[in-house]
Amino acid sequence: MPVRIGLSGSNLERGYEYLMDVADPASPNYGRHWTPEEVSQTFAPSKAALNNTTTWLQDSGIASNRIAQAGNGGYLTFDATIDELERLLKTEYYLYQHSQTEQSVAACDQYLIPSDLKDHVDFISPGVGSPISSVARRASGSNLRKRDLPPCLPAPGPSNFTLDQCWQGVFPGCLNALYDIPQSTPFVSSNVFGIFEFNGSYIQTDMDQFFQQVASDIPVGTVANNVLLNGAPIDTKLSDNTDVAEESNLDFQLAWPLVYPQNISLYDVIPTRAQAASILQSNTTDDEKISIAINVALEDLFSSFDGSQPDNSTDTSSYVAPNVLSISYATFETEVSEAVSQRFCNEVLMLGLQGTTVVVSTGDTGMSPKNNVCAGPNGTVFEPSGIASCPYILSVGATMLSSPPNSSFPLSTSQEVAAFDAPTNFTSSGGFSNYFPAPSYQQDTLSKYFYNNPSPYPTYDYNSSDHASIGANGGRFNRLGRGIPDVSALGFNYIGVVDGCLINKGAGTSASTPVFATVIHRINNERMAAGKGPVGFINPVLYANPQVLNDVVEGRNVGCESDGFEAVSGWDPVTGLGTPNFERMRALFMELP
């Protein structure tokens, strides 16, 4: 069985302090981002962590030639039998069977390591099962959004798109008008905008058709800057994998018209062969395999930005971190352990220190996985998003237009409501993390939310050292958890091209995420053209200045056989602080150093 030991980084207890020092608008060091070298030197695992852990393994019978160092020195990996692993960790492994899917997961109730390694090891995988995943959760389905494609639309010319049609099909001009985004932008070659894809790419013929029929100011043949990791293939030809192409097409067809003439970098990442073998051989559900693979791929990508080369990579030895990275993939917290999630989140923190804004979708299933299969001892706990719940990420929900604009009621953000589409069971995800407490920049906002909006559901206060409190007293969500989403954007009825077919059903937080990300990119353009740096970790500024966003006060998300949460005045766990207003946001950020 493949084994992975995560070594603790140095100085992580001060990571949030360091990040807020450059991200808090009240800090005298706002915007003074770190270099990759400074990040690496500050947070690399200590020599003691590496040497002591390696010595323990060798003394326990794991020969040195079986042990490999990976991920910028942050991991030790090796293969072991179950007997070896049980002896090493003084535990017993069991196959835990899912009560509904009947799929089995290999895990233990606890494991033991020498006391002198307590501060050196973050986690060991396979290890302790998630405390809230041992009961029925998601019964089926993939993390990757899959929908039946609607019938093709007739092929119009760009002049056929008018703002009164935005309710039926959102085209780029709708976003320019709705969010006050100018058509033109300064060109800043050093301002890198990135989109993450997981083992998949857009289809170039679809992109060219989109440029011809929808975004004619972009020349046919325009291509992304492909940044490939771990041998990820790049195939922009027509593919049988329509689900992957649909997701990637949507990302790029939404972003390109708003950032052009700036280019986009496509970060296509897959796990290494060793990582893939470990994931595929693990006794986890199919959904958990996908979530683990995405987490591993993202962590490899993030670690590559510090100038190091990820394990077994055959690609470029180092990459420049983008100023904005858009990620339209959503997982659920329980699909990876708390320790793995914390480690991933630490990598995001390090990107924030370097001036990168990481923007992530919250998901399309409300507070629950698909089929209303929820978490907790009784299967009633709201299941928050996984990647998006990291407090160093800008998490994005989705809205939709509630009614068609007309001459007496023109296109306006007052028509935005929380996205919900019953035929496709699409409801924008939000809620409260079980892994991460509310960060300081969000605490006042959440206090006001709970004061003004008493919860209709029982809650619990989760303490990471006491897993038993999850779902305590019938509680349905963690009142002390980090709230998501942070913001929202339009995420319904987008016009796009998939498999040569013009459609108007592009939807999801995977659509709203690149839209909000492009707004941040455009603001970076303005700042960098004026000799300033990128905005970096943006959350503290937005929570301190919610007036720069359009508050969304209608709609709700549903799930877990409940009416979910409701959009209200101010922040809420449906649409966050609201949707972007480019001009107000630009004015605010141009005033900051």
XYZ file of C-alpha atoms in Angstrom:
593
model
C 0.000 0.000 0.000
C 1.427 3.438 -0.895
C 2.093 5.544 2.225
C 2.494 9.339 2.330
C 3.822 11.247 5.367
C 3.276 14.991 5.418
C 6.111 16.762 7.213
C 5.242 19.893 9.164
C 6.518 23.161 7.763
C 8.375 25.669 9.904
C 6.763 28.840 11.292
C 3.251 27.901 10.180
C 1.882 29.047 13.534
C 2.742 32.572 12.360
C 1.487 32.105 8.804
C -1.815 33.941 9.282
C -0.023 36.788 11.044
C 2.406 37.097 8.133
C -0.420 37.018 5.587
C -2.543 39.644 7.331
C 0.516 41.875 7.565
C 0.484 42.219 3.752
C -3.287 41.818 3.184
C -4.957 43.892 5.913
C -5.707 47.356 4.464
C -4.938 48.867 7.893
C -1.430 47.362 7.933
C 1.538 49.615 7.097
C 2.924 46.686 5.092
C -0.170 46.238 2.907
C 0.812 45.025 -0.553
C 4.446 44.283 0.329
C 4.326 40.723 -0.912
C 7.049 38.173 -0.324
C 9.359 36.607 -2.883
C 9.172 32.854 -3.536
C 12.576 32.509 -1.897
C 11.377 34.237 1.270
C 8.355 31.935 1.413
C 10.432 28.799 0.895
C 13.044 29.779 3.471
C 10.399 30.635 6.067
C 8.150 27.585 5.792
C 10.353 24.676 4.643
C 10.322 21.627 6.968
C 13.210 21.727 9.411
C 16.198 19.411 9.084
C 15.105 17.861 12.359
C 11.687 17.017 10.881
C 13.269 15.280 7.897
C 16.085 13.539 9.740
C 14.083 12.380 12.771
C 11.197 11.046 10.681
C 13.526 9.238 8.282
C 15.447 7.712 11.180
C 12.204 6.472 12.763
C 11.180 4.788 9.510
C 14.557 3.133 9.057
C 14.648 1.952 12.672
C 11.189 0.475 12.113
C 12.330 -1.617 9.166
C 11.594 0.700 6.223
C 14.892 0.649 4.307
C 16.280 3.967 3.097
C 16.083 2.886 -0.570
C 12.291 2.542 -0.164
C 11.863 6.126 1.067
C 11.506 9.040 -1.346
C 11.255 12.762 -0.625
C 8.575 14.641 -2.559
C 6.754 17.957 -2.841
C 9.594 20.408 -2.128
C 10.742 18.155 0.701
C 7.349 18.309 2.361
C 6.543 14.605 2.017
C 8.126 11.236 2.578
C 6.626 8.415 0.493
C 7.107 4.655 0.475
C 5.208 1.431 -0.141
C 4.348 -0.869 2.747
C 2.213 -3.894 3.485
C -0.708 -3.567 5.866
C 1.232 -5.606 8.428
C 4.217 -3.246 8.175
C 1.990 -0.190 8.495
C 0.160 -1.595 11.498
C 3.439 -2.360 13.250
C 4.854 1.055 12.364
C 1.828 2.967 13.644
C 0.803 0.535 16.402
C -2.731 0.330 15.110
C -5.146 -1.858 13.166
C -6.645 -1.019 9.772
C -10.221 -1.839 8.886
C -12.417 -1.550 5.840
C -15.192 0.878 6.721
C -18.235 0.287 4.562
C -20.411 3.176 3.411
C -23.962 2.537 4.625
C -25.550 3.417 1.284
C -22.958 2.956 -1.473
C -21.411 -0.125 0.216
C -18.005 1.066 -0.965
C -15.162 0.413 1.479
C -12.562 2.796 2.884
C -9.303 1.640 4.503
C -8.670 3.584 7.706
C -7.845 3.245 11.364
C -9.405 4.723 14.482
C -6.080 6.169 15.609
C -2.373 5.695 15.095
C 0.682 6.327 17.246
C 4.002 7.951 16.377
C 6.963 8.680 18.675
C 6.365 11.716 20.870
C 9.432 13.472 19.480
C 7.771 13.471 16.026
C 4.543 15.114 17.181
C 5.638 18.538 15.960
C 7.255 17.190 12.789
C 4.445 15.163 11.154
C 1.181 16.679 9.921
C -0.485 13.448 8.867
C 0.060 9.936 7.575
C -2.037 8.555 4.734
C -3.806 6.172 4.800
C -4.702 7.206 8.321
C -7.655 8.110 10.503
C -10.965 8.271 8.674
C -12.863 11.547 8.647
C -15.006 11.868 11.778
C -18.024 12.893 9.732
C -17.654 10.641 6.705
C -18.295 7.294 8.345
C -22.006 7.553 7.719
C -24.039 8.044 4.565
C -22.900 11.067 2.603
C -23.009 11.346 -1.163
C -24.534 8.308 -2.767
C -23.277 8.707 -6.300
C -22.061 11.111 -8.924
C -18.802 12.790 -9.766
C -17.246 15.974 -8.459
C -16.989 17.065 -12.067
C -20.185 18.718 -13.180
C -22.037 16.653 -15.782
C -25.184 17.763 -17.555
C -27.025 16.747 -20.685
C -26.349 19.344 -23.357
C -29.407 21.342 -24.530
C -30.376 21.635 -28.205
C -28.123 23.813 -30.341
C -29.159 27.424 -30.854
C -29.253 28.987 -34.326
C -25.974 30.679 -35.237
C -26.360 34.450 -34.766
C -23.822 37.153 -35.495
C -22.398 39.241 -32.646
C -24.701 42.137 -33.564
C -27.709 39.983 -32.675
C -26.892 40.106 -28.957
C -28.733 42.868 -27.083
C -29.021 43.543 -23.357
C -32.744 42.725 -23.270
C -31.773 39.122 -24.112
C -29.482 38.665 -21.105
C -32.208 36.955 -19.130
C -32.424 34.191 -21.754
C -28.734 33.881 -22.559
C -25.841 35.711 -20.913
C -23.194 36.942 -23.356
C -20.074 39.027 -22.517
C -21.836 42.376 -22.964
C -24.296 41.428 -20.219
C -21.437 41.196 -17.717
C -19.909 44.482 -18.867
C -23.259 46.216 -18.337
C -24.289 44.411 -15.154
C -21.006 44.831 -13.274
C -19.872 48.160 -14.766
C -16.840 46.588 -16.439
C -15.251 48.770 -19.151
C -14.696 47.220 -22.566
C -11.014 48.133 -22.694
C -8.222 47.446 -20.224
C -4.557 48.440 -20.005
C -2.209 45.753 -21.339
C 0.297 44.649 -18.688
C 2.382 41.723 -19.911
C 3.564 40.780 -16.412
C 0.003 40.455 -15.093
C -0.616 36.697 -15.343
C -4.194 35.377 -15.160
C -4.454 31.626 -14.632
C -7.193 29.012 -14.909
C -6.721 25.578 -13.354
C -7.949 22.513 -15.216
C -7.704 18.934 -14.027
C -6.474 16.675 -16.832
C -8.488 18.441 -19.473
C -8.483 21.360 -21.880
C -10.842 23.460 -23.895
C -11.497 22.485 -27.516
C -9.874 24.960 -29.911
C -12.501 24.540 -32.651
C -15.175 25.411 -30.074
C -13.201 28.454 -28.976
C -12.802 29.659 -32.562
C -16.532 29.247 -33.163
C -17.203 31.215 -29.958
C -14.873 33.998 -31.123
C -16.671 34.148 -34.469
C -20.245 34.058 -33.186
C -20.106 35.656 -29.721
C -16.821 37.519 -29.102
C -15.730 38.820 -32.502
C -13.095 41.202 -31.081
C -10.939 38.163 -30.224
C -9.105 36.785 -33.281
C -9.813 33.225 -34.353
C -6.830 31.069 -33.420
C -6.160 32.801 -30.092
C -4.736 30.195 -27.720
C -3.872 30.047 -24.028
C -0.383 29.824 -22.595
C -0.274 26.177 -21.552
C 1.558 25.400 -18.307
C 1.673 21.622 -17.886
C 2.714 19.727 -14.774
C 3.492 16.073 -14.099
C 3.198 15.154 -17.765
C -0.322 16.485 -18.195
C -1.319 16.159 -21.857
C -2.658 19.083 -23.806
C -5.224 18.148 -26.415
C -7.317 20.960 -27.842
C -8.775 18.784 -30.588
C -12.331 17.544 -30.540
C -12.621 14.910 -27.824
C -15.107 12.250 -26.799
C -14.850 13.570 -23.222
C -17.543 16.221 -23.591
C -17.903 16.638 -19.809
C -14.289 17.779 -19.405
C -14.451 19.946 -22.533
C -17.692 21.589 -21.379
C -16.128 22.593 -18.071
C -12.941 23.967 -19.602
C -14.740 25.621 -22.533
C -17.016 27.437 -20.108
C -14.085 28.741 -18.035
C -12.276 30.194 -21.021
C -15.319 31.448 -22.919
C -16.389 33.443 -19.867
C -12.952 34.802 -19.030
C -11.409 35.639 -22.385
C -13.835 38.368 -23.498
C -13.344 40.158 -20.159
C -9.516 40.031 -20.090
C -8.589 40.350 -23.788
C -6.052 41.477 -25.061
C -4.406 39.971 -21.966
C -3.723 36.268 -22.444
C -4.701 33.434 -20.104
C -2.426 30.740 -18.697
C -3.963 27.276 -18.529
C -2.517 25.284 -15.620
C -3.236 21.673 -16.502
C -2.136 19.310 -13.758
C -2.462 15.603 -13.083
C -1.023 13.550 -10.215
C 2.333 11.922 -10.888
C 2.359 8.240 -11.771
C 3.318 7.379 -8.210
C 0.579 9.588 -6.800
C -2.001 8.199 -9.227
C -1.077 4.625 -8.290
C -1.463 5.486 -4.617
C -4.887 7.053 -5.189
C -6.213 4.306 -7.458
C -5.028 1.549 -5.121
C -6.575 3.173 -2.059
C -9.812 1.730 -0.748
C -11.781 4.935 -1.129
C -14.973 5.823 -2.942
C -14.753 7.059 -6.529
C -15.710 10.572 -5.428
C -13.043 10.576 -2.745
C -10.439 9.420 -5.285
C -11.293 12.412 -7.474
C -11.161 14.826 -4.529
C -7.821 13.461 -3.343
C -6.432 13.636 -6.875
C -7.521 17.263 -7.268
C -6.002 18.178 -3.892
C -2.733 16.441 -4.786
C -2.619 18.109 -8.213
C -3.275 21.552 -6.737
C -0.685 21.107 -4.005
C 1.897 20.065 -6.595
C 1.004 23.123 -8.660
C 1.213 25.479 -5.683
C 4.543 24.078 -4.519
C 5.964 24.534 -8.021
C 5.463 28.293 -7.741
C 8.258 28.590 -5.185
C 10.874 27.624 -7.754
C 11.101 23.990 -6.679
C 10.338 20.995 -8.866
C 7.506 18.706 -7.726
C 8.185 14.995 -7.347
C 8.714 13.110 -10.628
C 7.853 16.153 -12.727
C 9.333 16.113 -16.212
C 8.230 19.635 -16.938
C 9.705 23.077 -16.381
C 11.619 23.257 -13.101
C 9.822 26.342 -11.872
C 6.840 28.489 -12.745
C 5.806 32.050 -12.115
C 2.741 32.220 -9.883
C -0.209 33.959 -11.564
C -1.594 37.065 -9.906
C -5.074 35.494 -10.050
C -5.830 31.761 -10.231
C -9.393 30.646 -10.988
C -10.416 27.129 -9.900
C -13.854 25.875 -10.960
C -13.761 22.567 -9.114
C -15.701 21.893 -5.932
C -15.263 19.037 -3.480
C -16.730 18.315 -0.055
C -14.788 18.659 3.181
C -15.199 15.066 4.303
C -13.661 13.685 1.119
C -10.206 14.433 2.507
C -9.043 14.469 6.111
C -8.809 17.599 8.225
C -5.013 17.358 8.313
C -4.758 17.108 4.518
C -7.145 20.064 4.118
C -5.096 22.157 6.543
C -1.916 21.352 4.692
C -3.475 22.310 1.355
C -4.728 25.534 2.908
C -1.222 26.355 4.104
C -0.059 26.158 0.487
C -2.757 28.687 -0.431
C -1.532 30.945 2.371
C 1.956 30.883 0.876
C 0.557 31.907 -2.508
C -1.289 34.784 -0.853
C 1.968 35.964 0.659
C 3.402 36.120 -2.876
C 0.502 38.273 -4.108
C -1.719 35.625 -5.714
C -5.506 35.708 -5.366
C -6.895 32.153 -5.397
C -10.565 32.135 -6.457
C -12.594 28.921 -6.017
C -16.180 27.839 -6.707
C -18.303 26.678 -3.770
C -20.248 24.016 -5.694
C -23.729 23.524 -7.081
C -25.574 21.414 -4.499
C -26.484 23.776 -1.662
C -25.449 22.527 1.781
C -25.339 18.873 0.829
C -23.731 16.489 -1.614
C -25.904 15.088 -4.361
C -29.024 13.101 -3.495
C -29.397 14.872 -0.132
C -27.020 12.428 1.559
C -25.534 14.503 4.359
C -22.951 14.172 7.108
C -22.899 13.662 10.852
C -23.941 10.819 13.138
C -27.528 11.018 11.916
C -26.857 12.060 8.329
C -28.331 15.532 8.935
C -25.246 17.790 9.154
C -24.877 20.294 6.321
C -21.856 19.339 4.201
C -19.674 22.371 3.368
C -17.451 22.698 0.331
C -13.922 21.409 0.711
C -11.422 23.469 -1.282
C -13.469 26.675 -0.958
C -13.668 26.483 2.837
C -9.976 27.364 3.218
C -10.007 30.889 4.742
C -7.186 32.060 2.446
C -9.305 31.461 -0.654
C -11.911 33.795 -2.146
C -14.922 31.482 -2.425
C -17.562 32.292 -5.040
C -21.271 31.461 -5.133
C -23.680 31.981 -8.023
C -26.608 34.250 -8.840
C -29.147 34.412 -11.658
C -31.439 37.047 -13.162
C -34.925 36.818 -11.701
C -36.892 38.450 -14.519
C -36.370 39.667 -18.073
C -35.194 43.302 -18.399
C -37.321 45.679 -20.440
C -37.520 49.344 -21.315
C -39.054 50.259 -17.964
C -36.846 47.928 -15.950
C -33.403 47.762 -17.630
C -30.691 45.283 -16.802
C -29.679 45.823 -13.185
C -28.015 43.978 -10.318
C -31.295 44.469 -8.424
C -32.572 41.600 -10.584
C -29.952 39.211 -9.209
C -31.105 36.453 -6.879
C -29.363 33.379 -5.521
C -29.067 30.807 -8.293
C -31.515 27.912 -8.169
C -32.695 25.666 -11.004
C -35.008 22.837 -9.987
C -34.824 20.839 -13.276
C -31.054 20.375 -12.910
C -31.017 20.383 -9.067
C -28.612 23.317 -9.213
C -28.473 25.428 -6.063
C -25.474 27.562 -5.152
C -23.507 25.999 -2.289
C -22.674 27.732 0.960
C -22.504 27.178 4.688
C -19.952 26.865 7.471
C -16.751 24.846 7.644
C -16.190 21.965 10.046
C -12.428 22.140 9.516
C -11.616 25.866 9.679
C -12.790 28.382 12.298
C -13.996 31.786 11.205
C -10.893 33.926 10.498
C -10.511 37.280 12.243
C -11.322 39.260 9.087
C -14.742 37.551 8.949
C -15.723 37.319 12.612
C -17.496 40.696 12.944
C -19.440 40.015 9.753
C -20.588 36.597 10.960
C -21.523 37.986 14.382
C -23.791 40.545 12.695
C -25.282 37.847 10.493
C -26.197 35.592 13.409
C -27.466 38.532 15.496
C -29.778 39.756 12.725
C -30.741 36.318 11.437
C -31.300 33.766 14.217
C -30.756 30.296 12.837
C -33.901 28.238 12.187
C -31.765 25.134 12.751
C -29.980 23.841 15.838
C -26.241 24.484 15.660
C -23.122 23.097 17.288
C -19.756 24.554 18.216
C -17.038 22.409 16.669
C -13.680 22.029 18.370
C -11.080 20.322 16.170
C -9.730 18.487 19.225
C -13.162 17.060 20.010
C -14.689 15.474 16.920
C -17.652 14.299 18.964
C -19.071 17.831 18.919
C -19.892 17.597 15.206
C -23.668 17.340 15.044
C -23.950 17.518 18.844
C -27.473 18.013 20.199
C -28.928 17.609 16.733
C -26.949 20.576 15.388
C -26.931 20.973 11.614
C -23.960 23.293 11.089
C -20.917 24.627 12.900
C -21.690 28.105 14.218
C -17.966 28.766 14.784
C -16.899 27.756 11.263
C -15.523 29.835 8.422
C -18.493 31.022 6.348
C -18.753 30.564 2.588
C -19.170 31.966 0.011
C -17.298 35.238 0.318
C -18.799 36.713 -2.858
C -20.913 35.731 -5.862
C -21.384 36.461 -9.539
C -23.840 35.563 -12.277
C -23.768 31.810 -12.797
C -26.738 30.830 -14.963
C -27.763 30.648 -18.642
C -24.419 31.544 -20.187
C -24.075 31.354 -23.950
C -21.186 29.148 -25.013
C -20.000 26.593 -27.545
C -19.551 22.917 -26.680
C -18.836 20.230 -29.243
C -19.674 22.639 -32.059
C -23.052 23.478 -30.531
C -24.051 27.014 -29.465
C -25.933 26.687 -26.159
C -27.413 29.037 -23.547
C -27.340 26.709 -20.551
C -23.834 27.202 -19.181
C -24.345 27.346 -15.427
C -22.887 26.755 -11.986
C -20.480 28.310 -9.543
C -17.918 27.011 -12.013
C -19.236 29.799 -14.263
C -19.433 32.559 -11.664
C -15.885 31.890 -10.429
C -13.925 32.881 -13.565
C -16.198 35.918 -13.913
C -15.280 37.271 -10.475
C -11.652 36.273 -11.048
C -11.499 38.381 -14.216
C -12.729 41.423 -12.286
C -9.808 41.040 -9.883
C -7.454 40.580 -12.833
C -8.724 43.787 -14.427
C -8.145 45.673 -11.154
C -4.611 44.272 -11.072
C -4.130 45.630 -14.587
C -5.070 49.109 -13.389
C -2.834 48.898 -10.310
C 0.173 47.497 -12.133
C -0.149 50.046 -14.939
C 0.065 52.689 -12.193
C 3.214 51.115 -10.730
C 1.487 49.254 -7.884
C 1.399 45.544 -7.117
C -1.438 43.014 -7.446
C -4.141 42.907 -4.769
C -3.132 39.414 -3.579
C -5.195 37.946 -0.744
C -8.264 40.101 -1.222
C -10.663 38.910 1.495
C -9.681 41.317 4.331
C -10.199 44.351 2.074
C -13.609 43.169 0.858
C -14.905 42.336 4.344
C -13.751 45.749 5.564
C -15.440 47.456 2.570
C -18.596 45.524 1.618
C -20.059 48.673 0.028
C -18.017 48.027 -3.130
C -20.174 44.955 -3.850
C -23.806 44.576 -4.912
C -25.752 43.039 -2.039
C -28.044 40.180 -3.112
C -31.055 39.833 -0.822
C -33.316 37.288 -2.530
C -33.200 33.531 -2.977
C -31.861 30.622 -0.972
C -29.851 27.442 -1.255
C -31.394 24.125 -0.296
C -30.208 20.652 0.629
C -30.147 18.019 3.347
C -33.947 17.872 3.189
C -34.174 21.459 4.425
C -34.984 24.920 3.100
C -31.347 25.799 3.586
C -30.135 29.345 4.122
C -31.732 32.523 2.833
C -30.121 35.505 1.121
C -30.467 38.559 3.372
C -29.127 42.079 3.684
C -25.375 41.960 4.241
C -23.293 38.788 4.156
C -25.131 35.476 4.027
C -24.102 31.834 3.406
C -25.846 31.881 0.015
C -24.343 34.802 -1.923
C -21.688 36.070 0.497
C -21.041 39.813 0.454
C -22.560 40.118 -3.019
C -21.571 40.511 -6.665
C -18.843 42.759 -8.125
C -19.087 46.402 -9.063
C -15.923 47.029 -11.008
C -15.835 50.812 -10.753
C -16.374 50.859 -6.992
C -13.825 48.102 -6.489
C -11.299 49.803 -8.745
C -11.649 53.110 -6.901
C -11.056 51.382 -3.572
C -8.031 49.382 -4.642
C -6.437 52.263 -6.505
C -6.458 54.221 -3.236
C -4.517 51.471 -1.456
C -0.704 51.393 -1.649
